[in-house]
Amino acid sequence: MTIKEIAAESGYGVGTVSRVLNNNPNVSQEARDAVMAVILAHDYQPNANARHLKLQARQGISIIIKGTQNTLLSDVLEHMQLLIEQAGYVCMASYIDQDDDEIALAEKISAEKRPMGIAFLGANVEGKEKRIEALGVPCLLVTVGASHLNVSNLSSISVDDEAAAEAMTEYLYKKGHRNIGVIAGNPQLSRPSLLRITGVQSAFLRHGLMLDLHRQVEFARYSLQGGYDAAVRLLQDFPEMTAIFASSDIMALGAIRALYDKGLRCPEDISVCGFDGIELSRYSHPKLTTIVQNTATIAGHGVDILLRCIEKNADSSHEVVAFGFQEGDSVRDLCFPASNGSEAGDTEPETAGSRQTAGSGMAYVEKPVLHSV
Amino acid sequence: MTIKEIAAESGYGVGTVSRVLNNNPNVSQEARDAVMAVILAHDYQPNANARHLKLQARQGISIIIKGTQNTLLSDVLEHMQLLIEQAGYVCMASYIDQDDDEIALAEKISAEKRPMGIAFLGANVEGKEKRIEALGVPCLLVTVGASHLNVSNLSSISVDDEAAAEAMTEYLYKKGHRNIGVIAGNPQLSRPSLLRITGVQSAFLRHGLMLDLHRQVEFARYSLQGGYDAAVRLLQDFPEMTAIFASSDIMALGAIRALYDKGLRCPEDISVCGFDGIELSRYSHPKLTTIVQNTATIAGHGVDILLRCIEKNADSSHEVVAFGFQEGDSVRDLCFPASNGSEAGDTEPETAGSRQTAGSGMAYVEKPVLHSV
DNA sequence: CAAGTAGATGGAAACGGTTCCATAACAACC
DNA sequence: GGTTGTTATGGAACCGTTTCCATCTACTTG
């Protein structure tokens, strides 16, 4: 079925049929009805390739996701996809392996499919500024801040990783933890990994503590196995450790498994906290104490920014959204050892709640997302 | 950059340039070099829309995945994507919500993008046979058997859900469990959900037990929340229960969380087993006893089948791959209560190992995938 | 009533490729 | 030296849309 056949059968020309399809007002009701009748009768669907070819293809928005197993990003993707389609765009999602080069994929997609904009979920763009500018379309970095890069076509949406890590460390400190091991992502591969380490350092410094990068910090992939292996190394290098700060919930869960395999319990022997606030963190045993990144907010604001750049030709911008704090059962209170950690709200140490909005100029305040039955 | 500009700059015609791009042998080495030089100098990428338009677009394979949060399917997708691209096809992945109609999406994709074949990961196709045939291209159902449907263009690849559920029930029986609660997916929405229930029933019947569908079986979504809620209902309706058979690992984890929230421990008070064998099942606490679906095998055989249908015009076929069995710490042995379940291999009850290959005619035997440090 | 305006329509051109067909160059053969 | 075959090449036609432009009709207006 082509537009020509529709034209022939309806007795009108191809131009009129095309106008009907695109809701062009300059069509008589009579013609519209006649054409629509034929279209419906054959349930005709326009050929996307021909349409995109003619339109220079700039109809869709491409989303590149780093890693298939990251449920936080899957969640953000799901929200973004919906919003993008509601805004009338086609959405093309592509996954790429954690170790591969997402800019190379973006270049390929950009040349082949000519999208109107590209969103990167969890990408590493350090040192690739020129290649991003060369893409020539508005880009958005999601869950990774890029305000320091100064790339004209690159926006970003993220939480304040440094402040969040600092708040979490502060929480651990208030609970009496002084020997805190850190499981971090490779800081050369992603800026959030670096910021989460410096956040811990800031909190340490405030209390006159030193973070020994050799013994206390282990680098790992953002995976269960990565968290597991890093925890094993920490136990060896830093035996006086009472708590582990993991840079993602998945790493935290891997670390907890390592503890149990070594005959240690969480939180009784070693406390563990995470970062991300994925759904699973509320179901794991023990329930994770973690930083919550609100996926709906991130997706919503991210799509807003990207569409503003695309439609209104707005300048790129960098937004920081508030993070939340979820208190689970995975951190032991060393100050009041009687409390086993399951009753929340006894100390209420959330400096996070007040700090999180500062610097982002937003009225939005993230409420801790706690599982309720 | 278009092919015409390349032609002009290289001094050859568009035909020759196109032949170079498509590795047509009828090009002199001289011309090939000249054209390639220009192509590389401008790192030209052909426009996919124009190419697909001319080629009647039948170049790609579309994959439709039900639900973004299912890491088992994400895993299968990852493998399939790689294999499809290695075979020289473009791969288009689309996620669809667990509650939406995947055939409607397939119809849209089929009409717009005209793929050469469509793979459905975890779809529900019951009662939609005619619509699948109407798609007019080879289709493949992954992790869902379809041999009973007799749709000419629909193949399938799956484990024997019924035998797997039966084997797991048998295992629970051997461990002394008689009051087994079942958390199942909606059997009207997916055949595997039904088969897993009948598998449990078969094992029950063999031992003269009855499965009380009203008290012992709860239906739920394949999600953490679904498993959680179902477990809560089971605890109420079926208080004598000593074990829960969940139809997915995610449901099992949700159920375990429900137990802890009710002050019960797993496996000490209630045993729980899962289905799928996702990576997380080896890291959760307790480690899950579960059926393992080997994602690499499923993806490999699935892509094979689909490509055979596409390239060689082969008839549709239905393959059943072997399932694996993973013994974790989530099932308590009621017969030898001294054993706390963590030392595997003391009873070696794997009838699964021998049963799994029967009926599939395959030499392949899945080894239990156990986490080793 | 002439002239201008607005709305509806048909059809050609263009988007960027692939492929077929015609042609040219050259070698091999009788 | 013509005939035949092989190989390399250029270019037109086409894929299915959108859009621009020309045309036509009908209505408004001075």
JSON list of C-alpha atoms in Angstrom, two decimals, chain B residues 32-182:
[
{"chain": "B", "resi": 32, "resn": "ARG", "atom": "CA", "xyz": [37.89, 1.19, -5.29]},
{"chain": "B", "resi": 33, "resn": "ASP", "atom": "CA", "xyz": [40.93, 2.90, -3.81]},
{"chain": "B", "resi": 34, "resn": "ALA", "atom": "CA", "xyz": [40.01, 6.31, -5.15]},
{"chain": "B", "resi": 35, "resn": "VAL", "atom": "CA", "xyz": [36.45, 6.09, -3.83]},
{"chain": "B", "resi": 36, "resn": "MET", "atom": "CA", "xyz": [37.48, 4.69, -0.47]},
{"chain": "B", "resi": 37, "resn": "ALA", "atom": "CA", "xyz": [39.95, 7.49, -0.04]},
{"chain": "B", "resi": 38, "resn": "VAL", "atom": "CA", "xyz": [37.21, 10.09, -0.41]},
{"chain": "B", "resi": 39, "resn": "ILE", "atom": "CA", "xyz": [34.85, 8.12, 1.81]},
{"chain": "B", "resi": 40, "resn": "LEU", "atom": "CA", "xyz": [37.41, 7.88, 4.58]},
{"chain": "B", "resi": 41, "resn": "ALA", "atom": "CA", "xyz": [38.49, 11.48, 4.22]},
{"chain": "B", "resi": 42, "resn": "HIS", "atom": "CA", "xyz": [34.95, 12.67, 4.99]},
{"chain": "B", "resi": 43, "resn": "ASP", "atom": "CA", "xyz": [34.05, 9.69, 7.15]},
{"chain": "B", "resi": 44, "resn": "TYR", "atom": "CA", "xyz": [30.92, 9.34, 5.12]},
{"chain": "B", "resi": 45, "resn": "GLN", "atom": "CA", "xyz": [28.08, 7.17, 6.43]},
{"chain": "B", "resi": 46, "resn": "PRO", "atom": "CA", "xyz": [25.31, 6.08, 4.09]},
{"chain": "B", "resi": 47, "resn": "ASN", "atom": "CA", "xyz": [21.85, 7.33, 4.97]},
{"chain": "B", "resi": 48, "resn": "ALA", "atom": "CA", "xyz": [19.99, 4.40, 6.44]},
{"chain": "B", "resi": 49, "resn": "ASN", "atom": "CA", "xyz": [16.59, 5.72, 5.45]},
{"chain": "B", "resi": 50, "resn": "ALA", "atom": "CA", "xyz": [17.40, 6.10, 1.81]},
{"chain": "B", "resi": 51, "resn": "ARG", "atom": "CA", "xyz": [19.02, 2.70, 1.71]},
{"chain": "B", "resi": 52, "resn": "HIS", "atom": "CA", "xyz": [16.13, 1.00, 3.45]},
{"chain": "B", "resi": 53, "resn": "LEU", "atom": "CA", "xyz": [13.62, 2.77, 1.29]},
{"chain": "B", "resi": 54, "resn": "LYS", "atom": "CA", "xyz": [15.23, 1.48, -1.84]},
{"chain": "B", "resi": 55, "resn": "LEU", "atom": "CA", "xyz": [15.80, -1.99, -0.42]},
{"chain": "B", "resi": 56, "resn": "GLN", "atom": "CA", "xyz": [12.18, -2.18, 0.62]},
{"chain": "B", "resi": 57, "resn": "ALA", "atom": "CA", "xyz": [13.58, -1.77, 4.09]},
{"chain": "B", "resi": 58, "resn": "ARG", "atom": "CA", "xyz": [13.76, -5.44, 4.83]},
{"chain": "B", "resi": 59, "resn": "GLN", "atom": "CA", "xyz": [17.16, -5.22, 6.40]},
{"chain": "B", "resi": 60, "resn": "GLY", "atom": "CA", "xyz": [16.60, -5.33, 10.10]},
{"chain": "B", "resi": 61, "resn": "ILE", "atom": "CA", "xyz": [15.30, -7.57, 12.80]},
{"chain": "B", "resi": 62, "resn": "SER", "atom": "CA", "xyz": [13.03, -6.16, 15.44]},
{"chain": "B", "resi": 63, "resn": "ILE", "atom": "CA", "xyz": [13.03, -7.32, 19.04]},
{"chain": "B", "resi": 64, "resn": "ILE", "atom": "CA", "xyz": [10.14, -6.55, 21.33]},
{"chain": "B", "resi": 65, "resn": "ILE", "atom": "CA", "xyz": [10.74, -6.96, 25.05]},
{"chain": "B", "resi": 66, "resn": "LYS", "atom": "CA", "xyz": [7.96, -7.14, 27.57]},
{"chain": "B", "resi": 67, "resn": "GLY", "atom": "CA", "xyz": [8.92, -5.03, 30.58]},
{"chain": "B", "resi": 68, "resn": "THR", "atom": "CA", "xyz": [12.07, -3.05, 31.22]},
{"chain": "B", "resi": 69, "resn": "GLN", "atom": "CA", "xyz": [12.82, -4.44, 34.64]},
{"chain": "B", "resi": 70, "resn": "ASN", "atom": "CA", "xyz": [13.26, -8.08, 33.75]},
{"chain": "B", "resi": 71, "resn": "THR", "atom": "CA", "xyz": [16.98, -8.72, 33.88]},
{"chain": "B", "resi": 72, "resn": "LEU", "atom": "CA", "xyz": [16.56, -12.22, 32.47]},
{"chain": "B", "resi": 73, "resn": "LEU", "atom": "CA", "xyz": [15.14, -10.79, 29.26]},
{"chain": "B", "resi": 74, "resn": "SER", "atom": "CA", "xyz": [17.68, -7.95, 29.23]},
{"chain": "B", "resi": 75, "resn": "ASP", "atom": "CA", "xyz": [20.34, -10.61, 29.33]},
{"chain": "B", "resi": 76, "resn": "VAL", "atom": "CA", "xyz": [18.80, -12.55, 26.47]},
{"chain": "B", "resi": 77, "resn": "LEU", "atom": "CA", "xyz": [18.41, -9.31, 24.52]},
{"chain": "B", "resi": 78, "resn": "GLU", "atom": "CA", "xyz": [22.06, -8.46, 24.98]},
{"chain": "B", "resi": 79, "resn": "HIS", "atom": "CA", "xyz": [23.15, -11.79, 23.57]},
{"chain": "B", "resi": 80, "resn": "MET", "atom": "CA", "xyz": [20.68, -11.71, 20.70]},
{"chain": "B", "resi": 81, "resn": "GLN", "atom": "CA", "xyz": [21.62, -8.18, 19.71]},
{"chain": "B", "resi": 82, "resn": "LEU", "atom": "CA", "xyz": [25.25, -9.19, 19.40]},
{"chain": "B", "resi": 83, "resn": "LEU", "atom": "CA", "xyz": [24.50, -12.30, 17.37]},
{"chain": "B", "resi": 84, "resn": "ILE", "atom": "CA", "xyz": [22.12, -10.49, 15.04]},
{"chain": "B", "resi": 85, "resn": "GLU", "atom": "CA", "xyz": [24.63, -7.76, 14.35]},
{"chain": "B", "resi": 86, "resn": "GLN", "atom": "CA", "xyz": [27.36, -10.31, 13.80]},
{"chain": "B", "resi": 87, "resn": "ALA", "atom": "CA", "xyz": [25.13, -11.90, 11.19]},
{"chain": "B", "resi": 88, "resn": "GLY", "atom": "CA", "xyz": [25.04, -8.57, 9.37]},
{"chain": "B", "resi": 89, "resn": "TYR", "atom": "CA", "xyz": [21.59, -7.35, 10.28]},
{"chain": "B", "resi": 90, "resn": "VAL", "atom": "CA", "xyz": [20.47, -4.19, 11.95]},
{"chain": "B", "resi": 91, "resn": "CYS", "atom": "CA", "xyz": [18.76, -4.83, 15.25]},
{"chain": "B", "resi": 92, "resn": "MET", "atom": "CA", "xyz": [15.94, -2.69, 16.59]},
{"chain": "B", "resi": 93, "resn": "ALA", "atom": "CA", "xyz": [14.93, -3.18, 20.20]},
{"chain": "B", "resi": 94, "resn": "SER", "atom": "CA", "xyz": [11.67, -1.84, 21.63]},
{"chain": "B", "resi": 95, "resn": "TYR", "atom": "CA", "xyz": [10.46, -2.19, 25.16]},
{"chain": "B", "resi": 96, "resn": "ILE", "atom": "CA", "xyz": [6.79, -2.39, 25.94]},
{"chain": "B", "resi": 97, "resn": "ASP", "atom": "CA", "xyz": [5.01, -2.19, 29.24]},
{"chain": "B", "resi": 98, "resn": "GLN", "atom": "CA", "xyz": [4.02, -5.42, 30.92]},
{"chain": "B", "resi": 99, "resn": "ASP", "atom": "CA", "xyz": [0.36, -4.50, 30.51]},
{"chain": "B", "resi": 100, "resn": "ASP", "atom": "CA", "xyz": [0.36, -3.31, 26.92]},
{"chain": "B", "resi": 101, "resn": "ASP", "atom": "CA", "xyz": [-0.32, -5.20, 23.73]},
{"chain": "B", "resi": 102, "resn": "GLU", "atom": "CA", "xyz": [2.90, -6.28, 22.07]},
{"chain": "B", "resi": 103, "resn": "ILE", "atom": "CA", "xyz": [1.17, -7.41, 18.90]},
{"chain": "B", "resi": 104, "resn": "ALA", "atom": "CA", "xyz": [-0.15, -3.91, 18.36]},
{"chain": "B", "resi": 105, "resn": "LEU", "atom": "CA", "xyz": [3.40, -2.63, 18.66]},
{"chain": "B", "resi": 106, "resn": "ALA", "atom": "CA", "xyz": [4.60, -5.33, 16.28]},
{"chain": "B", "resi": 107, "resn": "GLU", "atom": "CA", "xyz": [1.97, -4.33, 13.75]},
{"chain": "B", "resi": 108, "resn": "LYS", "atom": "CA", "xyz": [3.06, -0.73, 13.94]},
{"chain": "B", "resi": 109, "resn": "ILE", "atom": "CA", "xyz": [6.75, -1.60, 13.64]},
{"chain": "B", "resi": 110, "resn": "SER", "atom": "CA", "xyz": [6.06, -4.04, 10.86]},
{"chain": "B", "resi": 111, "resn": "ALA", "atom": "CA", "xyz": [4.18, -1.49, 8.81]},
{"chain": "B", "resi": 112, "resn": "GLU", "atom": "CA", "xyz": [6.51, 1.40, 9.46]},
{"chain": "B", "resi": 113, "resn": "LYS", "atom": "CA", "xyz": [9.92, -0.18, 9.49]},
{"chain": "B", "resi": 114, "resn": "ARG", "atom": "CA", "xyz": [9.28, -3.40, 7.57]},
{"chain": "B", "resi": 115, "resn": "PRO", "atom": "CA", "xyz": [11.68, -5.64, 9.45]},
{"chain": "B", "resi": 116, "resn": "MET", "atom": "CA", "xyz": [12.72, -9.04, 8.11]},
{"chain": "B", "resi": 117, "resn": "GLY", "atom": "CA", "xyz": [11.78, -10.79, 11.30]},
{"chain": "B", "resi": 118, "resn": "ILE", "atom": "CA", "xyz": [10.43, -10.09, 14.77]},
{"chain": "B", "resi": 119, "resn": "ALA", "atom": "CA", "xyz": [11.44, -11.63, 18.07]},
{"chain": "B", "resi": 120, "resn": "PHE", "atom": "CA", "xyz": [9.19, -11.35, 21.09]},
{"chain": "B", "resi": 121, "resn": "LEU", "atom": "CA", "xyz": [10.84, -11.69, 24.48]},
{"chain": "B", "resi": 122, "resn": "GLY", "atom": "CA", "xyz": [8.41, -12.82, 27.11]},
{"chain": "B", "resi": 123, "resn": "ALA", "atom": "CA", "xyz": [5.24, -12.03, 25.20]},
{"chain": "B", "resi": 124, "resn": "ASN", "atom": "CA", "xyz": [1.69, -13.23, 25.52]},
{"chain": "B", "resi": 125, "resn": "VAL", "atom": "CA", "xyz": [0.36, -14.36, 22.19]},
{"chain": "B", "resi": 126, "resn": "GLU", "atom": "CA", "xyz": [-2.52, -16.62, 23.17]},
{"chain": "B", "resi": 127, "resn": "GLY", "atom": "CA", "xyz": [-5.55, -15.89, 21.06]},
{"chain": "B", "resi": 128, "resn": "LYS", "atom": "CA", "xyz": [-3.64, -13.61, 18.73]},
{"chain": "B", "resi": 129, "resn": "GLU", "atom": "CA", "xyz": [-2.65, -16.23, 16.19]},
{"chain": "B", "resi": 130, "resn": "LYS", "atom": "CA", "xyz": [-4.22, -14.54, 13.19]},
{"chain": "B", "resi": 131, "resn": "ARG", "atom": "CA", "xyz": [-2.63, -11.20, 13.95]},
{"chain": "B", "resi": 132, "resn": "ILE", "atom": "CA", "xyz": [0.79, -12.84, 14.10]},
{"chain": "B", "resi": 133, "resn": "GLU", "atom": "CA", "xyz": [0.28, -14.54, 10.77]},
{"chain": "B", "resi": 134, "resn": "ALA", "atom": "CA", "xyz": [-0.84, -11.22, 9.35]},
{"chain": "B", "resi": 135, "resn": "LEU", "atom": "CA", "xyz": [2.54, -9.73, 10.23]},
{"chain": "B", "resi": 136, "resn": "GLY", "atom": "CA", "xyz": [3.83, -11.69, 7.27]},
{"chain": "B", "resi": 137, "resn": "VAL", "atom": "CA", "xyz": [7.39, -12.14, 8.52]},
{"chain": "B", "resi": 138, "resn": "PRO", "atom": "CA", "xyz": [9.05, -14.91, 10.54]},
{"chain": "B", "resi": 139, "resn": "CYS", "atom": "CA", "xyz": [8.44, -14.41, 14.24]},
{"chain": "B", "resi": 140, "resn": "LEU", "atom": "CA", "xyz": [10.10, -15.95, 17.26]},
{"chain": "B", "resi": 141, "resn": "LEU", "atom": "CA", "xyz": [8.76, -16.31, 20.74]},
{"chain": "B", "resi": 142, "resn": "VAL", "atom": "CA", "xyz": [11.55, -16.34, 23.31]},
{"chain": "B", "resi": 143, "resn": "THR", "atom": "CA", "xyz": [11.16, -18.00, 26.75]},
{"chain": "B", "resi": 144, "resn": "VAL", "atom": "CA", "xyz": [7.61, -18.93, 25.82]},
{"chain": "B", "resi": 145, "resn": "GLY", "atom": "CA", "xyz": [6.75, -22.16, 24.07]},
{"chain": "B", "resi": 146, "resn": "ALA", "atom": "CA", "xyz": [4.37, -21.97, 21.13]},
{"chain": "B", "resi": 147, "resn": "SER", "atom": "CA", "xyz": [4.32, -25.47, 19.71]},
{"chain": "B", "resi": 148, "resn": "HIS", "atom": "CA", "xyz": [0.66, -25.81, 20.67]},
{"chain": "B", "resi": 149, "resn": "LEU", "atom": "CA", "xyz": [-0.39, -22.81, 18.64]},
{"chain": "B", "resi": 150, "resn": "ASN", "atom": "CA", "xyz": [0.37, -23.98, 15.13]},
{"chain": "B", "resi": 151, "resn": "VAL", "atom": "CA", "xyz": [0.98, -20.59, 13.63]},
{"chain": "B", "resi": 152, "resn": "SER", "atom": "CA", "xyz": [2.87, -21.05, 10.38]},
{"chain": "B", "resi": 153, "resn": "ASN", "atom": "CA", "xyz": [5.32, -18.17, 10.82]},
{"chain": "B", "resi": 154, "resn": "LEU", "atom": "CA", "xyz": [5.82, -18.45, 14.57]},
{"chain": "B", "resi": 155, "resn": "SER", "atom": "CA", "xyz": [8.79, -20.29, 16.06]},
{"chain": "B", "resi": 156, "resn": "SER", "atom": "CA", "xyz": [9.66, -20.54, 19.71]},
{"chain": "B", "resi": 157, "resn": "ILE", "atom": "CA", "xyz": [12.53, -21.22, 22.04]},
{"chain": "B", "resi": 158, "resn": "SER", "atom": "CA", "xyz": [12.04, -21.94, 25.70]},
{"chain": "B", "resi": 159, "resn": "VAL", "atom": "CA", "xyz": [12.82, -24.26, 28.53]},
{"chain": "B", "resi": 160, "resn": "ASP", "atom": "CA", "xyz": [10.32, -26.94, 29.45]},
{"chain": "B", "resi": 161, "resn": "ASP", "atom": "CA", "xyz": [8.54, -24.88, 32.06]},
{"chain": "B", "resi": 162, "resn": "GLU", "atom": "CA", "xyz": [6.36, -27.73, 33.19]},
{"chain": "B", "resi": 163, "resn": "ALA", "atom": "CA", "xyz": [9.25, -30.17, 33.67]},
{"chain": "B", "resi": 164, "resn": "ALA", "atom": "CA", "xyz": [11.29, -27.50, 35.44]},
{"chain": "B", "resi": 165, "resn": "ALA", "atom": "CA", "xyz": [8.50, -26.67, 37.87]},
{"chain": "B", "resi": 166, "resn": "GLU", "atom": "CA", "xyz": [7.95, -30.36, 38.43]},
{"chain": "B", "resi": 167, "resn": "ALA", "atom": "CA", "xyz": [11.65, -30.89, 39.15]},
{"chain": "B", "resi": 168, "resn": "MET", "atom": "CA", "xyz": [11.72, -28.03, 41.61]},
{"chain": "B", "resi": 169, "resn": "THR", "atom": "CA", "xyz": [8.61, -29.32, 43.38]},
{"chain": "B", "resi": 170, "resn": "GLU", "atom": "CA", "xyz": [10.17, -32.74, 43.50]},
{"chain": "B", "resi": 171, "resn": "TYR", "atom": "CA", "xyz": [13.24, -31.20, 45.11]},
{"chain": "B", "resi": 172, "resn": "LEU", "atom": "CA", "xyz": [11.11, -29.48, 47.74]},
{"chain": "B", "resi": 173, "resn": "TYR", "atom": "CA", "xyz": [9.33, -32.77, 48.37]},
{"chain": "B", "resi": 174, "resn": "LYS", "atom": "CA", "xyz": [12.63, -34.58, 48.86]},
{"chain": "B", "resi": 175, "resn": "LYS", "atom": "CA", "xyz": [13.61, -31.92, 51.37]},
{"chain": "B", "resi": 176, "resn": "GLY", "atom": "CA", "xyz": [10.51, -32.85, 53.33]},
{"chain": "B", "resi": 177, "resn": "HIS", "atom": "CA", "xyz": [8.15, -30.06, 52.27]},
{"chain": "B", "resi": 178, "resn": "ARG", "atom": "CA", "xyz": [4.49, -31.01, 51.88]},
{"chain": "B", "resi": 179, "resn": "ASN", "atom": "CA", "xyz": [2.70, -27.70, 52.38]},
{"chain": "B", "resi": 180, "resn": "ILE", "atom": "CA", "xyz": [3.98, -25.70, 49.47]},
{"chain": "B", "resi": 181, "resn": "GLY", "atom": "CA", "xyz": [2.54, -22.34, 48.52]},
{"chain": "B", "resi": 182, "resn": "VAL", "atom": "CA", "xyz": [2.76, -21.25, 44.90]}
]
